Coordinates of C-alpha atoms in Angstrom, one line a residue:
M1 CA -14.1 17.4 13.4
E2 CA -12.2 16.9 10.2
D3 CA -13.1 13.2 10.2
K4 CA -16.8 13.9 10.0
N5 CA -16.2 16.2 7.0
V6 CA -14.2 13.5 5.2
K7 CA -16.9 10.9 5.9
K8 CA -19.5 13.4 4.7
K9 CA -17.6 14.1 1.4
L10 CA -17.1 10.4 0.8
L11 CA -20.8 9.7 1.3
E12 CA -21.7 12.5 -1.1
M13 CA -19.2 11.1 -3.7
S14 CA -20.7 7.6 -3.4
R15 CA -24.2 8.9 -3.8
H16 CA -23.2 10.9 -6.8
L17 CA -21.5 7.9 -8.4
L18 CA -24.5 5.6 -7.6
S19 CA -26.9 8.0 -9.3
G20 CA -24.8 7.7 -12.5
G21 CA -25.2 3.9 -12.5
N22 CA -22.1 3.3 -14.6
N23 CA -19.5 3.6 -11.9
T24 CA -20.5 0.6 -9.8
L25 CA -16.9 -0.6 -9.2
H26 CA -15.7 2.9 -8.2
S27 CA -18.6 3.4 -5.8
E28 CA -18.0 0.0 -4.2
Q29 CA -14.3 1.0 -3.7
I30 CA -15.5 4.2 -2.0
R31 CA -17.8 2.3 0.3
A32 CA -15.0 -0.1 1.2
E33 CA -12.8 2.8 2.1
I34 CA -15.5 4.4 4.2
Q35 CA -15.9 1.1 6.1
R36 CA -12.1 0.8 6.5
F37 CA -12.0 4.3 7.8
E38 CA -14.8 3.7 10.3
S39 CA -13.2 0.5 11.5
V40 CA -9.8 2.0 12.1
H41 CA -10.7 5.4 13.6
P42 CA -12.0 4.2 17.0
C43 CA -8.6 2.5 17.5
I44 CA -6.9 5.8 16.8
Y45 CA -9.0 7.5 19.5
Q46 CA -8.1 4.8 21.9
I47 CA -4.4 5.5 21.3
Y48 CA -5.0 9.2 22.1
D49 CA -6.8 8.2 25.3
L50 CA -3.8 5.9 26.3
L51 CA -1.4 8.7 25.6
N52 CA -3.3 11.0 27.9
L53 CA -2.7 8.5 30.7
L54 CA 1.1 8.6 30.4
P55 CA 2.9 10.4 33.3
D56 CA 4.3 13.9 32.7
G57 CA 7.8 12.6 32.4
C58 CA 6.8 10.9 29.1
H59 CA 5.9 14.1 27.4
A60 CA 8.5 13.8 24.7
I61 CA 7.7 10.3 23.6
S62 CA 4.0 11.1 23.9
E63 CA 4.3 14.0 21.5
Q64 CA 6.3 11.8 19.0
I65 CA 3.6 9.2 19.1
R66 CA 0.9 11.8 18.6
E67 CA 2.8 13.2 15.6
Q68 CA 2.9 9.8 14.1
I69 CA -0.8 9.2 14.7
V70 CA -1.7 12.6 13.1
S71 CA 0.5 11.5 10.1
V72 CA -1.4 8.2 9.8
E73 CA -4.8 10.0 10.0
G74 CA -3.7 12.5 7.4
M75 CA -2.6 9.7 5.0
F76 CA -5.8 7.9 5.6
S77 CA -7.8 11.0 4.7
I78 CA -5.8 11.6 1.6
L79 CA -6.4 8.0 0.5
L80 CA -10.1 8.4 1.1
L81 CA -10.3 11.6 -1.0
E82 CA -8.5 10.2 -4.0

């Protein structure tokens, strides 16, 4: 999944920064973003699970909500990579 790749890249970035020793603040910010990502993402999966439980007549609203969730995930990934 894309999420695992983002997490892997962030961990690699933080290891690289830690090895330099002079970017402590930046590496702490990266770690904080990783923790934030990990804490939010299970909730996003729960929303997807709930959407799957909606009856077929709710397909239009379900798709609109899915699009919004994908947008939130994308923005979160962009923030993590900056």
